DNA sequence: CTGTTAGCGCATTCAG
DNA sequence: CTGAATGCGCTAACAG
């Protein structure tokens, strides 16, 4: 295969006996240029498949139409949904998306940021790792004039626009629903103390309990670290075998709820009826598992679109001052696992 | 926020009273440069946070360290696994990955290719859409000297290296296992006729049947178009209510198998025992559904790594002549749904 | 060991 | 309406 040298503006100019600058302007239909010249140049370019050298254009304009996107984990239903939305929106606006993952490690996140900055993205969309507390690696973007937007998992240490899920309200509705269905001793398998989303969901849980004058006990609240199925299983076992067993579980995420369900089924409890279970995130697994798992949908796709739209706006307006926060509303999806308690 | 103008080589040179080229060479520790000068320049650069302008570097070297990756659908367990592997491998080698999706539409695939080419990726990894038959939009990359690798869903119309799943063997093992377990009237819910993976799996199914001298009937083979749960449900219903019902289903993918399971459970069939079910792809849902769905793991993560590794090799060797095909082996994951048939 | 020079491809200012 | 000239930031061939 012969690598044909690419046609440049200079080639066109020489061939047509005009100057490079005229050729350049003609191609973008500059008002100064005669219609005839424009037609001439455009036809030649078309016929010879002229494609501008974008490396040169971008260098000249110092922008790339590339946007960086970093998530903790790519293989994760919620995040892949967000990415999908972000990419679709970016495509509409002529941007490409550079995707990377931190594996929830600060170290990896910093590396990802560095290589993204190196490859000169025009802006960054990030959902931070569990380990990230401050945002020095992020402010590097800002100081180079590149806007950053945080979504879903955020830190308040860095003043950027944010797009979040309304975790508080989602949790509030979920727990209120369990109460409506007659459950009164509701345990909560929460996430890490230092993660904002986990905190918000916990607060929503607390508020729902107190608004309905329900019993609360510290012993019913367990912190998951890995947010795994195993933790769900283990905590469910611990609580149910304890001397003050709950009659429902509100779980930080569907995966944890799955562990709870597996334990409960294995131990012979009836779901729902005897024990209610509520997840969070509404993954595919929620509709597949048996009994169907009630959960809270987070509209990841919409979140991706919203975040990307916002970022592109900031990029195009050279706006580094905006610090708004947008909350995406959730939706309670009621399936079987949370239905009426048998008295 | 003040946008500080970035420090350039010229600034360093002027400040240190040396020439730009010396500064440039010093920073990359060129052997020609005096140790002292190197130290001097490096220290100054360090102290003043010099960062090369990569837009300029890339322009000069005409490469970007960006790699394009196009899949039919991002929100899809298998593909997100591949992407994850590809990104991890790319990161190791200092490359970034531009991700896009075609939604299985040729039109979208062409647009994605165009914007990737525009943003000057160094190479392309692609799993083509169901609609893609020829590869003109792909050969554009080749003719610009940028290697292309096809993975998983491929077309033979374009001569590039390929990384595929051994669909034939995977299907062969899966169906042989069903036969071992005592099932003898095995239906196959296959994918589209024109999609290579579907064809390979079908062939594996045929071969397993004939090698074991099992009955084959055209009526037991149904083509899914959308590859949806609904199709699984509908075809299962149609076949089981027909006058020659099968005693097992080998499905093109887990989602279709899920539909089959839902129908069978609803209609009162016992799985396994009365009817066996086998999926393909080994998604998360396979281990969550009840009964646990036997399936064929495709090692998406490994496929992503392998494809990316190969592509980077081609890029670095300027190799556009390589047309090897690599097959990733599958692994049969036996769960409950395919176990022994009751005589 | 170091500086000078040239140029990558394009956009743009300034002069006609 | 068009062209010449300049420079973006960096690399590399060439000359000392």
XYZ file of C-alpha atoms (C1' of nucleotides) in Angstrom:
718
model
C 0.000 0.000 0.000
C 1.410 3.362 -1.042
C 1.068 6.161 1.440
C 0.003 9.019 -0.752
C 1.161 12.347 0.531
C -1.799 14.428 1.467
C -2.914 17.354 -0.605
C -2.279 20.678 1.118
C -3.497 24.195 0.589
C -0.178 24.995 -0.950
C -0.685 22.346 -3.622
C -4.086 23.722 -4.483
C -2.772 27.263 -4.624
C 0.093 26.359 -6.903
C -2.105 24.318 -9.194
C -4.694 27.056 -9.478
C -2.190 29.887 -9.686
C -3.510 31.641 -6.611
C -2.059 32.245 -3.189
C -2.377 29.993 -0.192
C -4.330 32.561 1.748
C -6.862 32.959 -1.020
C -7.299 29.228 -1.199
C -7.721 29.073 2.560
C -10.333 31.795 2.560
C -12.151 30.473 -0.455
C -12.687 27.152 1.242
C -14.461 28.796 4.125
C -16.422 31.087 1.844
C -14.946 34.231 3.211
C -17.096 37.224 2.071
C -14.070 38.993 0.632
C -13.495 36.330 -1.969
C -15.072 36.400 -5.427
C -17.798 33.871 -5.986
C -15.976 32.544 -8.987
C -12.774 31.941 -7.087
C -14.696 30.207 -4.362
C -16.335 27.907 -6.847
C -13.052 27.207 -8.556
C -11.217 26.307 -5.383
C -14.072 24.306 -3.950
C -14.416 22.280 -7.092
C -10.739 21.535 -7.240
C -10.643 20.590 -3.585
C -13.653 18.353 -3.978
C -12.294 16.663 -7.085
C -8.958 15.955 -5.470
C -10.368 14.973 -2.105
C -8.705 17.723 -0.202
C -8.905 17.191 3.524
C -7.482 19.828 5.804
C -4.715 18.691 8.102
C -6.491 18.896 11.400
C -3.308 18.579 13.349
C -2.255 21.868 11.807
C -5.661 23.490 12.217
C -5.911 22.468 15.833
C -2.400 23.589 16.531
C -3.119 26.935 14.972
C -6.376 27.374 16.868
C -5.157 25.574 19.938
C -8.171 23.404 20.392
C -8.941 19.835 19.454
C -12.665 19.188 19.661
C -11.748 16.350 21.977
C -13.268 16.064 25.414
C -11.952 13.932 28.247
C -14.249 11.692 30.255
C -13.056 9.829 33.335
C -15.154 7.413 35.369
C -14.231 5.086 38.207
C -15.258 1.971 36.304
C -16.315 1.510 32.750
C -17.880 -1.906 33.137
C -20.685 -0.700 35.291
C -24.188 -0.281 34.035
C -24.725 3.195 35.389
C -21.459 4.626 34.130
C -21.705 3.031 30.731
C -25.116 4.652 30.439
C -23.692 8.045 31.300
C -20.855 7.587 28.825
C -23.312 6.613 26.155
C -25.314 9.799 26.690
C -22.205 11.942 26.817
C -20.857 10.475 23.593
C -24.131 10.858 21.750
C -24.393 14.494 22.760
C -20.750 15.182 21.925
C -21.150 13.634 18.511
C -24.048 15.958 17.784
C -21.814 18.935 18.470
C -18.845 17.612 16.515
C -16.770 16.616 19.520
C -15.003 13.364 20.200
C -14.736 11.800 23.623
C -11.591 10.381 25.189
C -12.638 7.825 27.761
C -10.597 6.586 30.681
C -11.162 4.836 33.990
C -9.616 5.272 37.408
C -10.587 1.914 38.920
C -11.444 4.003 41.950
C -7.750 4.632 42.516
C -6.481 8.161 42.999
C -3.177 7.176 41.450
C -4.831 6.002 38.241
C -7.062 9.042 38.163
C -4.076 11.339 38.266
C -2.376 9.456 35.466
C -5.536 9.590 33.388
C -5.782 13.332 33.937
C -2.196 13.811 32.957
C -2.421 11.949 29.683
C -5.674 13.697 28.861
C -4.135 17.049 29.494
C -1.174 15.979 27.396
C -3.414 15.060 24.544
C -4.921 18.516 24.833
C -8.584 17.930 25.416
C -10.763 21.027 25.319
C -12.461 20.158 28.576
C -13.007 17.400 31.121
C -15.965 15.480 32.478
C -15.148 13.485 35.583
C -16.712 11.304 38.192
C -14.073 11.032 40.863
C -12.704 7.951 42.558
C -13.546 6.965 46.111
C -10.038 7.935 47.102
C -10.120 11.436 45.695
C -10.404 14.093 48.346
C -8.781 17.140 46.830
C -8.605 18.236 43.250
C -5.119 19.463 42.446
C -4.895 17.266 39.380
C -8.188 18.734 38.250
C -7.336 22.361 38.798
C -4.476 21.866 36.345
C -7.147 21.849 33.676
C -8.732 25.033 34.913
C -5.428 26.830 35.013
C -4.873 25.916 31.389
C -8.230 27.456 30.573
C -9.994 24.134 30.108
C -13.330 23.777 31.885
C -14.003 20.821 34.172
C -17.375 19.433 35.136
C -17.895 16.907 37.886
C -20.774 14.494 37.743
C -22.302 11.903 40.033
C -19.343 11.312 42.319
C -18.091 14.756 43.186
C -15.907 16.631 45.617
C -16.746 20.023 47.004
C -13.039 20.711 47.338
C -13.003 21.899 43.773
C -15.217 24.679 42.557
C -16.588 23.476 39.247
C -20.050 23.057 37.842
C -21.570 19.784 38.998
C -24.231 17.453 37.740
C -25.508 15.076 40.356
C -28.232 12.613 41.002
C -30.721 13.701 43.611
C -29.630 10.924 45.910
C -31.325 12.392 48.930
C -34.740 12.539 47.341
C -34.310 9.163 45.666
C -33.519 7.547 48.996
C -36.322 9.426 50.695
C -38.908 8.154 48.226
C -37.554 4.633 48.313
C -37.700 4.374 52.085
C -41.077 6.106 52.276
C -42.383 3.493 49.884
C -41.143 0.685 52.118
C -42.913 2.335 55.038
C -46.116 2.685 53.004
C -45.961 -0.999 52.305
C -45.986 -1.715 55.988
C -42.321 -2.233 56.758
C -41.248 -0.550 59.971
C -37.857 -1.898 60.902
C -35.770 -0.781 57.980
C -32.044 -1.484 57.813
C -29.710 0.447 55.557
C -26.625 -1.005 53.933
C -24.864 2.228 53.090
C -21.647 3.153 51.255
C -18.481 4.680 52.627
C -18.732 7.517 55.094
C -16.610 9.861 53.003
C -18.525 9.449 49.769
C -21.066 12.154 49.209
C -23.632 10.038 47.375
C -23.639 7.527 50.196
C -24.066 10.332 52.688
C -26.991 11.815 50.789
C -28.750 8.479 50.519
C -28.228 7.930 54.200
C -29.697 11.351 55.000
C -32.695 10.612 52.790
C -33.188 7.378 54.669
C -32.984 9.161 58.025
C -35.403 11.869 56.964
C -37.942 9.377 55.654
C -37.812 7.471 58.920
C -38.207 10.545 61.087
C -40.934 12.112 58.926
C -42.939 8.924 59.354
C -41.964 8.531 62.988
C -40.268 5.239 62.416
C -37.746 3.549 64.601
C -34.089 4.185 63.842
C -31.189 2.238 65.171
C -27.488 2.578 64.557
C -27.257 -1.168 64.609
C -29.334 -1.344 61.483
C -26.891 0.745 59.512
C -23.892 -1.003 57.997
C -21.185 0.515 55.817
C -20.191 -1.337 52.676
C -16.654 -0.720 51.515
C -16.428 -2.697 48.307
C -20.138 -2.248 47.515
C -20.240 -5.920 46.636
C -22.743 -8.704 46.524
C -20.767 -10.460 49.226
C -21.130 -7.553 51.621
C -24.879 -7.586 51.063
C -24.970 -11.266 51.858
C -22.809 -10.952 54.944
C -24.552 -7.955 56.471
C -27.987 -9.467 55.823
C -26.884 -12.611 57.615
C -25.416 -10.659 60.502
C -28.522 -8.539 60.959
C -31.069 -11.306 60.538
C -29.225 -13.556 62.944
C -28.851 -10.741 65.476
C -31.255 -10.151 68.338
C -33.043 -7.242 66.690
C -33.599 -8.261 63.068
C -35.013 -5.696 60.620
C -37.961 -6.397 58.355
C -36.610 -4.542 55.321
C -33.332 -3.601 53.669
C -32.604 -0.385 51.821
C -29.357 -0.977 49.940
C -26.845 1.492 48.557
C -26.952 -0.279 45.222
C -28.614 -3.170 43.386
C -25.568 -5.387 43.636
C -25.634 -5.218 47.410
C -29.375 -5.862 47.324
C -28.696 -8.960 45.254
C -26.496 -10.320 48.024
C -29.227 -9.588 50.528
C -31.785 -11.417 48.417
C -29.505 -14.414 48.000
C -29.016 -14.671 51.741
C -32.682 -14.216 52.555
C -33.825 -16.777 49.997
C -31.236 -19.262 51.182
C -32.277 -18.782 54.788
C -35.919 -19.354 53.916
C -37.310 -15.849 54.323
C -40.118 -14.774 52.071
C -39.503 -11.727 49.855
C -41.622 -9.705 49.848
C -44.017 -10.269 52.706
C -41.712 -11.276 55.487
C -38.812 -9.062 54.440
C -38.762 -6.200 51.933
C -35.751 -5.277 49.808
C -34.996 -2.052 47.969
C -32.009 -1.425 45.742
C -30.630 1.693 44.096
C -29.516 2.411 40.501
C -31.958 0.192 38.644
C -29.495 -1.961 36.815
C -30.526 -4.605 34.371
C -30.159 -7.147 37.137
C -33.032 -5.585 39.069
C -35.547 -6.742 36.510
C -33.911 -10.104 36.005
C -33.521 -11.283 39.553
C -36.286 -13.116 41.288
C -38.208 -11.629 42.950
C -37.983 -8.508 40.777
C -35.994 -5.922 42.720
C -37.535 -2.527 43.412
C -34.975 0.172 42.798
C -34.329 3.832 42.067
C -33.565 4.797 38.495
C -30.833 7.406 38.114
C -31.269 8.317 34.455
C -27.630 7.927 33.589
C -28.133 8.588 29.904
C -29.766 11.949 30.646
C -27.001 12.755 33.052
C -24.427 12.130 30.343
C -26.269 14.371 27.929
C -26.762 17.144 30.446
C -23.145 17.108 31.584
C -21.769 17.100 28.064
C -24.114 19.842 26.920
C -23.058 21.997 29.827
C -19.374 21.364 29.249
C -19.535 22.208 25.567
C -21.325 25.408 26.449
C -18.565 26.362 28.861
C -15.901 25.520 26.308
C -17.524 27.605 23.649
C -18.039 30.562 25.959
C -14.567 30.285 27.513
C -16.421 30.221 30.779
C -14.406 29.136 33.783
C -16.466 31.032 36.301
C -19.621 28.973 36.268
C -20.125 26.885 39.398
C -23.733 25.861 39.120
C -24.961 22.521 40.359
C -27.622 20.588 38.518
C -29.555 17.766 40.043
C -31.041 15.009 37.953
C -34.250 13.706 39.463
C -34.602 10.010 40.161
C -37.543 7.705 39.692
C -38.706 4.950 41.993
C -39.233 1.702 40.114
C -41.471 -0.559 42.121
C -41.160 -4.266 41.391
C -41.898 -7.209 43.600
C -39.294 -7.150 46.330
C -40.711 -4.187 48.237
C -44.410 -4.967 48.156
C -46.816 -5.192 51.096
C -45.726 -6.638 54.331
C -47.802 -9.461 55.760
C -49.096 -8.494 59.167
C -9.365 33.184 36.799
C -6.467 34.556 34.830
C -5.367 32.471 31.913
C -1.638 32.489 32.264
C 0.134 32.232 28.950
C 2.022 29.017 28.793
C 5.757 28.908 29.048
C 7.418 27.933 25.763
C 10.836 26.735 24.787
C 11.528 30.160 23.424
C 10.931 31.704 26.842
C 13.290 29.270 28.464
C 15.927 29.861 25.812
C 15.748 33.619 26.143
C 15.816 33.504 29.918
C 18.808 31.183 29.984
C 20.615 32.879 27.129
C 20.732 29.768 24.964
C 19.071 28.821 21.706
C 15.708 27.182 21.364
C 17.155 24.066 19.830
C 19.589 23.633 22.672
C 16.777 23.963 25.132
C 14.748 21.443 23.177
C 17.573 18.954 23.042
C 18.541 19.471 26.656
C 15.061 18.539 27.775
C 15.284 15.218 26.036
C 18.804 14.649 27.265
C 20.304 14.538 23.833
C 23.826 13.036 24.071
C 25.314 16.027 22.268
C 24.398 18.409 25.038
C 26.651 19.170 27.988
C 25.579 17.694 31.286
C 25.666 21.113 32.851
C 23.405 22.644 30.263
C 20.983 19.779 30.621
C 20.829 20.276 34.346
C 20.393 23.996 33.967
C 17.545 23.725 31.510
C 15.829 20.925 33.337
C 15.938 22.776 36.602
C 14.545 25.903 35.076
C 11.813 23.988 33.304
C 10.917 22.159 36.465
C 10.855 25.281 38.567
C 8.638 27.117 36.130
C 6.378 24.168 35.386
C 7.232 23.994 31.751
C 4.857 21.726 29.852
C 5.452 21.150 26.171
C 2.659 22.199 23.874
C 1.508 18.842 22.654
C -0.547 20.326 19.899
C 2.670 21.610 18.421
C 4.593 18.411 19.076
C 1.898 16.269 17.544
C 1.586 18.544 14.583
C 5.299 18.393 14.040
C 5.418 14.621 14.344
C 2.009 14.120 12.787
C 0.720 11.716 15.342
C -1.490 12.132 18.359
C -1.229 9.067 20.595
C -4.982 8.877 20.263
C -6.672 5.715 19.097
C -10.233 5.462 17.837
C -12.556 2.748 19.099
C -16.004 2.206 17.607
C -18.529 -0.333 18.836
C -22.155 -0.905 17.919
C -23.402 -0.227 21.431
C -21.625 1.003 24.476
C -24.221 -0.021 27.027
C -23.720 -3.689 26.480
C -21.850 -5.859 28.892
C -19.623 -7.533 26.355
C -18.593 -4.361 24.572
C -18.013 -2.403 27.726
C -15.719 -5.211 28.813
C -13.771 -5.009 25.566
C -13.503 -1.240 25.865
C -12.281 -1.571 29.395
C -9.490 -3.914 28.302
C -8.586 -1.760 25.337
C -8.379 1.365 27.475
C -6.292 -0.286 30.155
C -3.824 -1.556 27.575
C -3.712 1.781 25.770
C -3.042 3.618 28.994
C -0.076 1.376 29.671
C 1.423 2.401 26.349
C 0.671 6.094 26.739
C -2.231 6.179 24.325
C -5.662 7.659 24.812
C -8.815 6.127 23.427
C -11.567 7.971 21.589
C -14.747 5.988 22.008
C -17.808 6.147 19.805
C -20.854 4.023 19.031
C -22.723 3.276 15.831
C -25.995 2.087 17.360
C -25.717 -0.632 14.714
C -26.424 1.965 12.039
C -24.131 2.248 9.039
C -24.894 5.947 8.786
C -23.732 6.590 12.351
C -20.701 4.409 11.852
C -19.616 6.463 8.873
C -20.048 9.702 10.799
C -18.059 8.306 13.692
C -15.259 7.280 11.352
C -15.209 10.676 9.752
C -14.932 12.627 12.979
C -12.292 10.232 14.240
C -10.285 10.657 11.096
C -10.744 14.407 11.442
C -9.420 14.349 14.950
C -6.409 12.476 13.620
C -6.315 9.268 15.524
C -3.224 7.146 14.985
C -5.254 4.013 14.355
C -8.703 2.483 14.626
C -10.269 -0.438 16.463
C -13.733 -1.273 15.227
C -16.517 -3.752 15.686
C -18.809 -3.088 12.778
C -22.553 -2.540 12.759
C -25.038 -5.112 11.565
C -25.644 -2.969 8.525
C -22.037 -2.700 7.447
C -21.231 -4.801 4.412
C -18.356 -3.018 2.758
C -15.587 -0.980 4.251
C -15.020 2.156 2.187
C -15.205 4.374 5.233
C -12.619 2.137 6.853
C -10.199 2.034 3.972
C -9.966 5.823 4.276
C -7.900 5.175 7.367
C -5.609 2.752 5.623
C -5.017 5.137 2.761
C -3.945 7.762 5.260
C -1.463 5.320 6.676
C -3.463 4.609 9.814
C -3.869 0.936 10.683
C -7.322 -0.522 11.308
C -8.151 -3.626 13.301
C -11.524 -5.276 13.302
C -12.717 -7.196 16.319
C -15.650 -9.397 17.199
C -18.081 -8.239 14.536
C -16.072 -8.172 11.347
C -16.394 -8.058 7.589
C -14.179 -9.973 5.220
C -14.713 -7.251 2.666
C -11.850 -5.360 4.191
C -8.406 -6.818 4.529
C -7.275 -5.872 8.022
C -6.011 -7.818 10.984
C -8.905 -9.263 12.929
C -9.471 -10.380 16.473
C -12.483 -12.598 16.886
C -14.141 -14.850 19.353
C -14.035 -18.493 18.425
C -17.790 -18.549 17.999
C -17.781 -21.846 16.191
C -15.975 -23.710 18.908
C -17.921 -21.958 21.650
C -21.184 -23.023 20.097
C -19.887 -26.514 19.465
C -18.949 -27.025 23.100
C -22.185 -25.518 24.334
C -24.370 -27.762 22.231
C -22.239 -30.831 22.913
C -22.740 -30.184 26.589
C -26.522 -30.082 26.146
C -26.313 -33.411 24.330
C -24.145 -34.873 27.103
C -26.788 -33.869 29.565
C -29.341 -35.912 27.700
C -31.058 -33.316 25.562
C -31.690 -34.499 22.018
C -34.120 -32.116 20.393
C -32.174 -28.893 20.476
C -33.568 -25.699 19.012
C -31.373 -22.747 18.068
C -32.448 -19.136 18.271
C -29.815 -17.659 16.011
C -28.885 -14.121 14.904
C -29.159 -12.527 11.493
C -28.140 -14.526 8.448
C -25.654 -11.911 7.279
C -23.786 -11.554 10.544
C -20.668 -13.632 10.701
C -20.759 -14.393 14.418
C -24.297 -15.695 14.093
C -23.257 -17.836 11.167
C -20.316 -19.300 13.067
C -22.414 -20.144 16.076
C -24.973 -21.762 13.832
C -22.272 -23.852 12.174
C -20.941 -24.923 15.555
C -24.435 -25.977 16.503
C -24.857 -27.973 13.276
C -21.507 -29.650 13.683
C -22.197 -30.652 17.270
C -25.512 -32.165 16.266
C -24.087 -34.128 13.354
C -21.003 -35.297 15.251
C -23.302 -36.752 17.868
C -25.807 -38.008 15.325
C -28.590 -35.884 16.666
C -31.729 -34.862 14.940
C -31.713 -31.542 13.105
C -34.710 -29.704 11.828
C -35.025 -26.385 10.063
C -38.133 -25.742 12.063
C -36.080 -25.621 15.214
C -33.949 -22.774 13.929
C -35.285 -19.253 14.282
C -33.555 -16.010 13.336
C -33.614 -13.158 15.822
C -33.373 -9.710 14.304
C -33.308 -7.429 17.312
C -31.614 -10.049 19.522
C -34.081 -9.139 22.231
C -35.635 -10.762 25.235
C -38.995 -10.456 23.516
C -37.840 -12.506 20.551
C -36.644 -15.218 22.902
C -40.006 -15.269 24.588
C -41.964 -15.321 21.326
C -39.916 -17.995 19.593
C -39.943 -20.211 22.673
C -43.717 -19.922 22.784
C -44.043 -20.640 19.087
C -41.824 -23.689 19.240
C -43.198 -25.174 22.433
C -46.758 -24.773 21.244
C -45.932 -26.274 17.837
C -46.377 -29.931 17.011
C -42.714 -30.792 17.315
C -41.462 -29.047 20.456
C -37.729 -29.143 21.250
C -36.363 -30.138 24.641
C -33.589 -27.558 24.742
C -32.728 -24.066 23.488
C -29.337 -22.849 22.414
C -29.601 -19.072 22.190
C -27.475 -16.567 20.299
C -27.104 -14.520 23.450
C -28.054 -14.426 27.130
C -30.731 -11.823 26.644
C -32.601 -14.055 24.224
C -32.153 -16.949 26.635
C -33.704 -14.808 29.341
C -36.840 -14.429 27.224
C -36.908 -18.180 26.700
C -36.613 -18.800 30.422
C -39.383 -16.340 31.194
C -41.713 -18.040 28.757
C -40.864 -21.525 29.935
C -41.292 -20.660 33.611
C -44.566 -18.909 32.921
C -45.838 -21.871 30.957
C -44.945 -24.251 33.751
C -41.993 -26.072 32.230
C -39.236 -27.211 34.492
C -35.739 -25.841 33.814
C -33.591 -27.820 33.762
C -35.007 -31.293 33.607
C -37.850 -30.900 31.231
C -36.205 -28.252 29.073
C -32.572 -27.146 28.972
C -31.420 -23.621 28.158
C -28.024 -22.376 27.039
C -27.055 -18.748 26.466
C -23.992 -17.108 24.982
C -21.775 -14.257 26.192
C -21.973 -14.864 29.915
C -23.348 -11.528 30.986
C -23.906 -10.635 34.587
C -27.545 -11.590 34.142
C -26.610 -15.222 33.574
C -25.536 -15.627 37.165
C -28.391 -13.591 38.542
C -31.333 -15.166 36.794
C -33.062 -18.157 38.250
C -32.278 -20.842 37.381
C -28.655 -19.833 36.802
C -28.094 -19.662 33.062
C -25.348 -21.746 31.498
C -23.474 -19.681 28.976
C -20.294 -19.215 26.966
C -17.796 -16.667 28.219
C -16.160 -14.599 25.502
C -13.366 -12.972 27.499
C -14.130 -9.474 26.324
C -11.500 -7.879 28.502
C -8.787 -10.076 26.995
C -10.091 -9.312 23.547
C -9.781 -5.598 24.228
C -6.237 -6.017 25.436
C -5.206 -8.227 22.542
C -6.727 -5.930 19.922
C -5.188 -2.814 21.386
C -1.800 -4.424 21.789
C -1.843 -5.521 18.173
C -2.946 -2.117 16.932
C -0.266 -0.253 18.829
C 2.295 -2.646 17.410
C 1.106 -1.912 13.895
C 1.142 1.806 14.537
C 4.641 1.734 15.875
C 5.922 -0.398 13.015
C 4.023 1.557 10.356
C 2.683 -1.792 9.343
C -0.302 -1.721 7.014
C 0.372 -5.100 5.459
C -0.491 -7.348 8.351
C -3.730 -9.274 7.861
C -3.535 -11.897 10.558
C -6.602 -13.153 12.328
C -6.521 -13.996 16.011
C -9.143 -16.058 17.705
C -9.879 -15.689 21.371
C -10.938 -18.975 22.888
C -14.219 -19.175 24.749
C -15.099 -20.988 27.923
C -18.258 -22.880 28.701
C -19.749 -21.803 32.012
C -22.090 -24.474 33.269
C -24.764 -23.318 35.679
C -28.142 -24.798 36.393
C -30.208 -24.243 33.267
C -28.500 -26.878 31.135
C -28.166 -29.726 33.593
C -29.319 -33.332 33.189
C -32.486 -34.106 31.416
C -34.988 -36.269 33.289
C -35.709 -39.401 31.306
C 28.915 20.858 22.303
C 25.837 24.726 20.412
C 23.489 27.986 17.313
C 21.400 28.993 12.816
C 18.061 27.967 9.647
C 14.219 25.992 7.756
C 9.786 24.187 7.743
C 5.473 21.317 9.303
C 0.075 23.378 7.262
C -2.729 26.684 8.180
C -4.944 31.316 9.573
C -4.614 35.985 9.618
C -2.870 40.755 9.506
C -1.564 44.094 6.652
C -0.916 46.151 2.189
C -2.200 46.838 -1.952
C -11.034 41.255 -4.058
C -6.155 39.122 -3.596
C -1.295 38.233 -2.210
C 2.827 38.536 0.737
C 4.409 38.048 5.050
C 4.253 36.401 9.651
C 3.986 33.165 13.257
C 1.782 29.303 16.155
C 5.781 25.876 19.099
C 8.548 22.593 18.159
C 12.104 19.492 15.778
C 15.988 18.412 13.033
C 19.394 18.923 9.366
C 23.372 21.369 8.862
C 27.154 24.082 9.980
C 30.379 25.418 12.843
